[in-house]
CSV table of C-alpha atoms in Angstrom, one decimal:
chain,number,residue,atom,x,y,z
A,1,UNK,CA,-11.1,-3.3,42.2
A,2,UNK,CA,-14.0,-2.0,39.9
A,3,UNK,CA,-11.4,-1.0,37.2
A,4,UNK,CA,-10.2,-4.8,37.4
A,5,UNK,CA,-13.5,-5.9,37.6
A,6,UNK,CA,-13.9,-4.0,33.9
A,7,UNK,CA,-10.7,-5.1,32.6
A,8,UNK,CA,-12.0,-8.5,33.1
A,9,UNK,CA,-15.4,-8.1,31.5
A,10,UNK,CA,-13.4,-5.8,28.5
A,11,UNK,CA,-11.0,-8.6,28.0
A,12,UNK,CA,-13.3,-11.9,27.8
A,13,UNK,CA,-15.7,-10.3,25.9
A,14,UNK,CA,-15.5,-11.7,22.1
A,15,UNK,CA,-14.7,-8.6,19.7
A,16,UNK,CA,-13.1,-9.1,17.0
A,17,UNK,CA,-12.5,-6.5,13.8
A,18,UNK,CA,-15.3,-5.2,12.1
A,19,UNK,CA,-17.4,-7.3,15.1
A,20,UNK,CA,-16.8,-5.5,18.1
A,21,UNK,CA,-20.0,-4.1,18.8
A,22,UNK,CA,-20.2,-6.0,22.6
A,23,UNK,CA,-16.5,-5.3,23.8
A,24,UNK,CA,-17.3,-1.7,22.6
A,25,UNK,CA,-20.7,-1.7,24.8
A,26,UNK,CA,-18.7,-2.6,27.8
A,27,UNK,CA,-16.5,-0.1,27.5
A,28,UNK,CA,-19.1,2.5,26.9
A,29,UNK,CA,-21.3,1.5,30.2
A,30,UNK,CA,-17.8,2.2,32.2
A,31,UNK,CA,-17.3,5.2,30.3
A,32,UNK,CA,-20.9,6.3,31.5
A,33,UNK,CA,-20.1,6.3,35.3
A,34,UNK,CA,-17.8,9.5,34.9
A,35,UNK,CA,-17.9,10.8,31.6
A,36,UNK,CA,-19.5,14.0,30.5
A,37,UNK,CA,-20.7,12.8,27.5
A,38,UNK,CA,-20.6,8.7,25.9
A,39,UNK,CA,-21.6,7.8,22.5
A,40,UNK,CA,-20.9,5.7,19.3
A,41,UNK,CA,-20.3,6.5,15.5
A,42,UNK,CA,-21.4,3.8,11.8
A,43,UNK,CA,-18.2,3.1,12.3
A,44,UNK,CA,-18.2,1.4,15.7
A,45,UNK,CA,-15.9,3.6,17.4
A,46,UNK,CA,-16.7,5.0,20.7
A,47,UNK,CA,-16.3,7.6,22.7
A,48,UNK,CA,-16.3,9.3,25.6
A,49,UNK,CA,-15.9,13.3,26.3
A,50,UNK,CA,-15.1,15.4,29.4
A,51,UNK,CA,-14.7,19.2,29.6
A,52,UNK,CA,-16.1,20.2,26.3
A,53,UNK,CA,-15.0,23.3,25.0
A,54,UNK,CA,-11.8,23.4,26.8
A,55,UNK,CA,-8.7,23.6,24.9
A,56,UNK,CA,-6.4,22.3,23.4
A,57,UNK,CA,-8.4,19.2,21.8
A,58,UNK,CA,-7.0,15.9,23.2
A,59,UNK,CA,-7.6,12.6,21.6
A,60,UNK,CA,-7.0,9.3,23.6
A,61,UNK,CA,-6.7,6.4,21.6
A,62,UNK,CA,-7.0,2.8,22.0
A,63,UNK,CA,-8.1,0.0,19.7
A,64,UNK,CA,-11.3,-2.4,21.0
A,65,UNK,CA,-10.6,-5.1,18.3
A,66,UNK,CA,-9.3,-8.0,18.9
A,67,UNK,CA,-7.8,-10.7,16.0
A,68,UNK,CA,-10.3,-13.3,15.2
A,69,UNK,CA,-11.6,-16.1,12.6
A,70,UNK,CA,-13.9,-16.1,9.9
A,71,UNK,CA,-16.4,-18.9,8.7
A,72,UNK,CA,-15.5,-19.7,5.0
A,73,UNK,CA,-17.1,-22.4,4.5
A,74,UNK,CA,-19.4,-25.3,5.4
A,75,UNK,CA,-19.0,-28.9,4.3
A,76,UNK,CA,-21.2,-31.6,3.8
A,77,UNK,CA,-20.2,-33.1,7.1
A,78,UNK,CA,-20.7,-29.9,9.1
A,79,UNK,CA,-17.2,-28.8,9.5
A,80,UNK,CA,-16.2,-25.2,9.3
A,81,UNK,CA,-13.6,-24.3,7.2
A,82,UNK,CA,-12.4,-20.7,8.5
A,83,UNK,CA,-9.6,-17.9,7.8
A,84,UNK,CA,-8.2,-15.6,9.8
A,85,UNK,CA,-8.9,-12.1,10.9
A,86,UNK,CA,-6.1,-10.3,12.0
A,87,UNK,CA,-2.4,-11.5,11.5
A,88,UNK,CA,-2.5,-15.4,12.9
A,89,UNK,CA,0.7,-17.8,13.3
A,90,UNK,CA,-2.0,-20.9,12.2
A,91,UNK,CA,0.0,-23.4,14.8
A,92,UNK,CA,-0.9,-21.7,17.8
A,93,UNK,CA,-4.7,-22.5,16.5
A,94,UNK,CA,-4.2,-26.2,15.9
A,95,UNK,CA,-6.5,-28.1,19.4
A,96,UNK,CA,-8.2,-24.6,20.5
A,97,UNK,CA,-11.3,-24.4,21.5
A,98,UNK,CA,-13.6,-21.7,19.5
A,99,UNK,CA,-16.2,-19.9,20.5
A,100,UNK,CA,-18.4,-19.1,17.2
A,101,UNK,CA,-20.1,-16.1,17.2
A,102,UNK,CA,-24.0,-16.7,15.8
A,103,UNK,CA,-26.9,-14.4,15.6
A,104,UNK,CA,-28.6,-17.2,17.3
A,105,UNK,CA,-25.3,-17.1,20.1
A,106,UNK,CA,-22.4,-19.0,20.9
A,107,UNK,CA,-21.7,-21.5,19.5
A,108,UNK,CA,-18.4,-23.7,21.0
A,109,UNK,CA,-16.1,-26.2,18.6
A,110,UNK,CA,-12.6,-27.3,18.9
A,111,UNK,CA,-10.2,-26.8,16.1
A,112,UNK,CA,-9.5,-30.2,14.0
A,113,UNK,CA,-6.4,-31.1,12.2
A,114,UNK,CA,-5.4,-35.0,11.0
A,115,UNK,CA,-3.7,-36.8,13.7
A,116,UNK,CA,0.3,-37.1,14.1
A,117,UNK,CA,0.0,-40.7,13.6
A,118,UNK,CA,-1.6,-40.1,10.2
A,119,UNK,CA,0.8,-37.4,9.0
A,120,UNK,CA,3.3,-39.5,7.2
A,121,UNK,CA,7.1,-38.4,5.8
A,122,UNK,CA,8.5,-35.1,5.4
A,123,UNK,CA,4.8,-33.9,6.1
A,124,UNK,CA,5.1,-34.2,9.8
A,125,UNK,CA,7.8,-31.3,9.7
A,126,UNK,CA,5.7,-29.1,7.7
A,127,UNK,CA,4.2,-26.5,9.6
A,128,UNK,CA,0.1,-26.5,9.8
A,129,UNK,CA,-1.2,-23.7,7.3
A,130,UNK,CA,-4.9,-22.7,7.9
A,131,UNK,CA,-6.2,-24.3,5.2
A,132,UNK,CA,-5.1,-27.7,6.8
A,133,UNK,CA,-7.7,-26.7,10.0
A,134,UNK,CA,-11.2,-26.9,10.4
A,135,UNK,CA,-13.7,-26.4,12.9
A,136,UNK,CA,-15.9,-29.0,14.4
A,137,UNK,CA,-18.8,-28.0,16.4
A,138,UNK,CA,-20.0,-31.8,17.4
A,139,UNK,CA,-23.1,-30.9,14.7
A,140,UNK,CA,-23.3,-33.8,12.2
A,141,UNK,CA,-24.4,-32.3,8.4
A,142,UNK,CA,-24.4,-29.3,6.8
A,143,UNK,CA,-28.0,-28.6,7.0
A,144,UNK,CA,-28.0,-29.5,11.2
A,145,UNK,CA,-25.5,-26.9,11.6
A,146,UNK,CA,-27.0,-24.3,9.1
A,147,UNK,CA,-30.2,-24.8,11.4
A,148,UNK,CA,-28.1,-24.2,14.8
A,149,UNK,CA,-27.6,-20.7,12.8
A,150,UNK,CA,-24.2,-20.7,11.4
A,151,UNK,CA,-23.7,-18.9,8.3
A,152,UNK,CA,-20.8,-18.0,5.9
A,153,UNK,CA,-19.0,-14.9,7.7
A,154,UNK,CA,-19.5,-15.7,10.9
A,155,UNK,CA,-16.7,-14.2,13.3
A,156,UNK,CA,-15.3,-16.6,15.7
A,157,UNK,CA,-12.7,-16.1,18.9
A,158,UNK,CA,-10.9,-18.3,20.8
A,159,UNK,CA,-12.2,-19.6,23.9
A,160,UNK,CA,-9.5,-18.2,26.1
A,161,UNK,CA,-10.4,-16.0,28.9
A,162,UNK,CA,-8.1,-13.7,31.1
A,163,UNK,CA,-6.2,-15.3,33.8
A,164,UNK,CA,-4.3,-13.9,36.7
A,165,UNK,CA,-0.5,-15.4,36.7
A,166,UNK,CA,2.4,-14.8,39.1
A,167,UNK,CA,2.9,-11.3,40.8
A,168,UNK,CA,0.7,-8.8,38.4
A,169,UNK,CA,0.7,-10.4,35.2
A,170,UNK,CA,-2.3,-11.6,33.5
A,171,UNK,CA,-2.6,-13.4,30.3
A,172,UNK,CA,-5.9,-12.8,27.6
A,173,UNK,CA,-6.6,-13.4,23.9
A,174,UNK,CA,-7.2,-10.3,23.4
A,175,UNK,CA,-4.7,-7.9,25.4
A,176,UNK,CA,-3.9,-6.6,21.6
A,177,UNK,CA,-5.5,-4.2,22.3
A,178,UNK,CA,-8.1,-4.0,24.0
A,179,UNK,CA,-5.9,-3.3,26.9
A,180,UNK,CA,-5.3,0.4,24.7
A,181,UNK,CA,-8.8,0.4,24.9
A,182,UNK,CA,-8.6,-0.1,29.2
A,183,UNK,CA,-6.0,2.0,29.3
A,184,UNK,CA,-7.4,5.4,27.6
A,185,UNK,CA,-10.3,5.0,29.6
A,186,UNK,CA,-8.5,4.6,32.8
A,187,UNK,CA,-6.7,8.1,31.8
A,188,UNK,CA,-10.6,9.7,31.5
A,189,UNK,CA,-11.4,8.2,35.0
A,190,UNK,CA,-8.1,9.9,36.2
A,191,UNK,CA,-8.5,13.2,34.6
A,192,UNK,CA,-12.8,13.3,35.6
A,193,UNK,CA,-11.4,13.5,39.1
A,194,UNK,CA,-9.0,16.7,38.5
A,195,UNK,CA,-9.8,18.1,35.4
A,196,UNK,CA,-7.7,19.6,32.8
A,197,UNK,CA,-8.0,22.5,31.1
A,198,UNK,CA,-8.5,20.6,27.7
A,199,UNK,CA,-11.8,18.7,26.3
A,200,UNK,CA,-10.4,15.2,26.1
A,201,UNK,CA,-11.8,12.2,24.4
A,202,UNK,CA,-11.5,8.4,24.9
A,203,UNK,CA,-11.9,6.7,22.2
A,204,UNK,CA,-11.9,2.7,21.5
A,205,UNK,CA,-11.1,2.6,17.9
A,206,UNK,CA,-12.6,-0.7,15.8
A,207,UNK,CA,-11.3,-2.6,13.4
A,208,UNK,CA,-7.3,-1.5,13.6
A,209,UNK,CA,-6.5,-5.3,12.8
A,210,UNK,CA,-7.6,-4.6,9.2
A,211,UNK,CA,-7.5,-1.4,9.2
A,212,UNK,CA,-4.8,-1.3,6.1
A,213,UNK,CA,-6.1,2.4,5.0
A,214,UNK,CA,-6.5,3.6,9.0
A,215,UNK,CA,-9.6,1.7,10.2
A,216,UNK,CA,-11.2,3.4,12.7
A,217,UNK,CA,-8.7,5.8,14.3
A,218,UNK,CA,-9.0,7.4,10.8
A,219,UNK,CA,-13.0,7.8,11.0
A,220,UNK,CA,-12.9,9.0,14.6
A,221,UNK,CA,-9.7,11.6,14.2
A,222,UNK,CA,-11.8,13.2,11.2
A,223,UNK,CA,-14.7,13.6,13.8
A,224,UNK,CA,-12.5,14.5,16.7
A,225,UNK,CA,-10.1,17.0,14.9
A,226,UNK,CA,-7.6,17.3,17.9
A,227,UNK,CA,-4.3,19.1,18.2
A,228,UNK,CA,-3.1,16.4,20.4
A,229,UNK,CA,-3.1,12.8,20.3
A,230,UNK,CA,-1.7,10.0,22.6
A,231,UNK,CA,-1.9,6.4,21.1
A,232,UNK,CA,-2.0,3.3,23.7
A,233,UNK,CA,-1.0,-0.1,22.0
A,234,UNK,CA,0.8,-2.8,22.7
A,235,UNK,CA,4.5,-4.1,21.6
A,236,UNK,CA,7.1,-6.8,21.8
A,237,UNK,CA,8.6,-7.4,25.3
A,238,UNK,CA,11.6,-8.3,24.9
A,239,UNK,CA,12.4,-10.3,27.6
A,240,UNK,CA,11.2,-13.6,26.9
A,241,UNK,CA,13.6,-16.4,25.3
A,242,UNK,CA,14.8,-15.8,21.9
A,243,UNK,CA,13.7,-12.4,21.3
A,244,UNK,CA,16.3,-10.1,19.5
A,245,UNK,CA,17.2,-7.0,21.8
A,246,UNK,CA,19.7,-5.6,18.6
A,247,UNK,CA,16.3,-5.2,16.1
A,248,UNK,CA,13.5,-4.2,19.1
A,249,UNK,CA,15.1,-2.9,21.8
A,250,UNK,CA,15.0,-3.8,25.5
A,251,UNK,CA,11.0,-3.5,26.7
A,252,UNK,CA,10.5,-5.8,29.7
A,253,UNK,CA,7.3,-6.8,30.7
A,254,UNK,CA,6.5,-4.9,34.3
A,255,UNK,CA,9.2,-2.4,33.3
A,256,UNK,CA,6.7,0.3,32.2
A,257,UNK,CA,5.5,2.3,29.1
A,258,UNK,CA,7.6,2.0,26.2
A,259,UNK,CA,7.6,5.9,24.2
A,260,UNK,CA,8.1,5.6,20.5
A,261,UNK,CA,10.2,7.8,18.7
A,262,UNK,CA,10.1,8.8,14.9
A,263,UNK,CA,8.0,8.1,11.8
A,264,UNK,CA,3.8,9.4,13.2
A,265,UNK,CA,5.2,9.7,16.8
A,266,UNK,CA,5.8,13.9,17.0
A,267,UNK,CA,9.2,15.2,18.6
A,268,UNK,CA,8.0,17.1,20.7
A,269,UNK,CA,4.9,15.2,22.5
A,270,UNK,CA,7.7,12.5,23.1
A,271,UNK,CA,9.8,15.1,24.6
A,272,UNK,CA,7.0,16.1,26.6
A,273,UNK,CA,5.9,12.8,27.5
A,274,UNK,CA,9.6,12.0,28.7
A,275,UNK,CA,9.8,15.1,30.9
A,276,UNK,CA,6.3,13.8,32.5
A,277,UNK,CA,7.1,9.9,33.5
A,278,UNK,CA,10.6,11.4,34.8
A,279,UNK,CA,8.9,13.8,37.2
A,280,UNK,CA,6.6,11.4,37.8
A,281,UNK,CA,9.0,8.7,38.4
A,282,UNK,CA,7.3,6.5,36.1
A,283,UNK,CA,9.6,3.4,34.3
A,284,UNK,CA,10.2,4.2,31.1
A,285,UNK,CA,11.9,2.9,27.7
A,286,UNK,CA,12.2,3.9,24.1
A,287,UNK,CA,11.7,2.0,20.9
A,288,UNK,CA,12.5,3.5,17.3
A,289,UNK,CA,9.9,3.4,15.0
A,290,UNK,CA,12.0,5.0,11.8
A,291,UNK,CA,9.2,4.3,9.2
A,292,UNK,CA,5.7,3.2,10.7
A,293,UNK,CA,4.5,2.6,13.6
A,294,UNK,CA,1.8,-0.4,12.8
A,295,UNK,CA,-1.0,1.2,15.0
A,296,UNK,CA,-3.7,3.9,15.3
A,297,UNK,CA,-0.5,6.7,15.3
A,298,UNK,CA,-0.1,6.0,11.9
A,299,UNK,CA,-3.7,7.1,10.4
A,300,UNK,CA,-4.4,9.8,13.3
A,301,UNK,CA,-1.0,11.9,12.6
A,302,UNK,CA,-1.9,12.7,9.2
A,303,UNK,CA,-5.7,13.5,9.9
A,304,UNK,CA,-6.9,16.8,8.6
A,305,UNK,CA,-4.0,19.1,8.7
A,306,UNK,CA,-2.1,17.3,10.9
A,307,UNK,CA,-2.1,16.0,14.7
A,308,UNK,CA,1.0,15.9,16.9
A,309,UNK,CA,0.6,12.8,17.8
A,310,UNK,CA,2.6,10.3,20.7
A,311,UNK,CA,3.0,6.5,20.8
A,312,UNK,CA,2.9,5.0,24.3
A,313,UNK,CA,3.2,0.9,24.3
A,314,UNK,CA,2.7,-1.8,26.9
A,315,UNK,CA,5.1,-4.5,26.7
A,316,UNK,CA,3.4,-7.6,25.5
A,317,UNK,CA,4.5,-11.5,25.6
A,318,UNK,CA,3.8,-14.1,23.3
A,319,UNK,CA,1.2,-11.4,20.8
A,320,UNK,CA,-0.9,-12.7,18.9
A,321,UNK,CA,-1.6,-15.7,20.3
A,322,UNK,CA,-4.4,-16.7,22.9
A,323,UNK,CA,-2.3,-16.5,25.7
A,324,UNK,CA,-0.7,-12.9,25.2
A,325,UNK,CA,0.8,-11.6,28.8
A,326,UNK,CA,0.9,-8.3,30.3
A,327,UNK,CA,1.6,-6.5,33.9
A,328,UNK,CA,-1.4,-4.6,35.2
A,329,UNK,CA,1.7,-2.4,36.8
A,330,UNK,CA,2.7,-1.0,33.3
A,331,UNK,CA,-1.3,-0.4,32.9
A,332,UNK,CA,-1.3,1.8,35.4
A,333,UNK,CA,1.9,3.5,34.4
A,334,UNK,CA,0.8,4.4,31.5
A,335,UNK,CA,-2.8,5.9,32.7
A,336,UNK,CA,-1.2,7.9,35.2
A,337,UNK,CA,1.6,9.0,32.4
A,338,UNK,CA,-1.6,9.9,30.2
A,339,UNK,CA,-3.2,11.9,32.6
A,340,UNK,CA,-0.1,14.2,34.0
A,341,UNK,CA,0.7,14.9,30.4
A,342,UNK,CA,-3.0,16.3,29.5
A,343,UNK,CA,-3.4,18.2,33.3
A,344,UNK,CA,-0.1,20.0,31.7
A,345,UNK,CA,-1.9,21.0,28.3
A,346,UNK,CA,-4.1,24.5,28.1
A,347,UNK,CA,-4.9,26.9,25.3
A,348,UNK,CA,-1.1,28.3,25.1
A,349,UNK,CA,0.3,24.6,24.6
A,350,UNK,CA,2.3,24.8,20.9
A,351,UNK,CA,3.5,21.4,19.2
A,352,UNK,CA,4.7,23.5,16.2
A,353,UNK,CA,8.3,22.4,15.5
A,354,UNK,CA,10.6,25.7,15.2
């Protein structure tokens, strides 16, 4: 229950890229109750360390940012023009409520857009664009809202908070990924209690939204310098309606860890990773990845000389959006796959193709 309890507190705590200093603070004060050593980098990544010195080096990764909105721009009336953070599909914005994110606090407003009634002709079947929306906090003037302590830049979330649906699944804002994030840490707590031969590091990556030249995962692999990595993201379940099987596979939500194969995912840690959920007798399926991955894999692989690096995924419904859906099932899967992997690692372990 104290692992759900965290999740909880992880997930509705606002954090989005290049902002996620208090998601990352909950995850470190977890990481503190069993970890041999916590701590945080400029870049906002954070880690946590046990068995230091061991060997190989293991790297757990899982991004903490979530996608978000940015104050643009305040009018004369005291609406907030805004853009996005993170890849946004601008209608599932149009009526949310927004929680601003202030160096003075929260501040809540609803999302604004013109009324049907007023939307006239061929513009009705137009799909909203961002620049049609605005925020309005209820704060009459631009100088009234300047004085609540809004500013130009100002990161903003939306004001959905986990909740617990039928059977195991829950649905969050910010499952991409923080859930990575939960789930790395989750491997730690695992691995604290029968410890590998390897030093293995946790870390919650920032700003992999944006991160178009390797955000954080790049910073931190640098720092790290592993042999080994493992990668915990999310990816498209498949088995919602209208979702094409032929171009993404068949990844159900519930139905465990999905294992990437090709482009930064190495053969061999795949292999590996395979042999492991089948002993295990942990659900399992495979998604092709033939050119990039779209993930902290992608930045970590190529890191110094090289890292052999694996891809594991949870399936995901409805992603990017504020109601994104996962099982808790497939995040436990994937900890335990995680930590049976790294107990099999030791000083002789070789990921050199031959």
């Amino acid at each position: 229950m104290s692992s759900i309890d965290f999740l909880k507190r992880l997930l509705d705590t606002p954090g989005p890229s290049g902002f996620e200093a208090p998601a990352a603070r909950v995850w470190r004060e977890e990481a503190e109750r069993f970890a041999d050593r916590v701590d945080v980098d400029v870049s906002g990544n954070s880690y946590a360390t046990i068995g230091e010195g061991g060997a190989p080096r293991v790297m757990l990764a899982g991004h903490v940012d979530e996608i978000g909105l940015m104050v643009t721009h305040v009018d004369d009336d005291g609406f907030l023009y805004f853009d996005g953070i993170g890849g946004w599909d601008p209608q599932v914005l149009v009526g949310q409520r927004i929680r601003v994110l202030t160096r003075r606090g929260e501040v809540m407003g609803v999302v604004g857009k013109k009324p049907i009634h007023l939307i006239k002709g061929e513009e009705r079947e137009k799909a909203s664009k961002i620049t049609d929306l605005w925020i309005d906090v209820g704060i009459r003037g631009r100088d009234a809202v300047l004085e609540r302590g809004i500013r130009v830049g100002d990161p903003a979330v939306v004001d959905a908070r986990l909740v617990e649906l039928g059977g195991d699944l829950i649905a969050s804002r910010s499952i991409d990924n923080r859930i990575g994030a939960y789930v790395v840490l989750e491997a730690l707590r695992l691995l604290s209690e029968d410890r590998p031969r390897a030093q293995v590091t946790a870390v919650a990556t920032a700003q992999e939204e944006i991160g178009y030249s390797g955000g954080g995962a790049r910073t931190s692999a640098y720092r790290i310098d592993p042999q080994v990595a493992l990668v915990v993201d999310v990816t498209f379940a498949t088995d919602s309606p209208g979702v094409e099987k032929k171009e993404l596979g068949d990844h159900k939500v519930g139905g465990g860890p999905v294992l990437t194969r090709g482009s930064a995912a190495h053969p061999l840690v795949f292999e590996r990773l395979v042999e492991v959920a089948e002993r295990e007798g942990i659900p399992y399926s495979i998604t092709a990845s033939p050119r990039y991955t779209s993930t902290d894999a992608d930045a970590i692989y190529l890191s110094r000389s090289g890292v052999a690096t694996g891809l594991i995924s949870i399936p995901n419904r409805y992603m990017h959006s504020p109601n994104e859906i996962v099982s808790l099932s497939d995040l436990e899967r994937a900890a335990r796959l995680i930590a049976a992997f790294v107990r099999e690692l030791g000083p002789e372990t070789d990921f050199v193709p031959r």
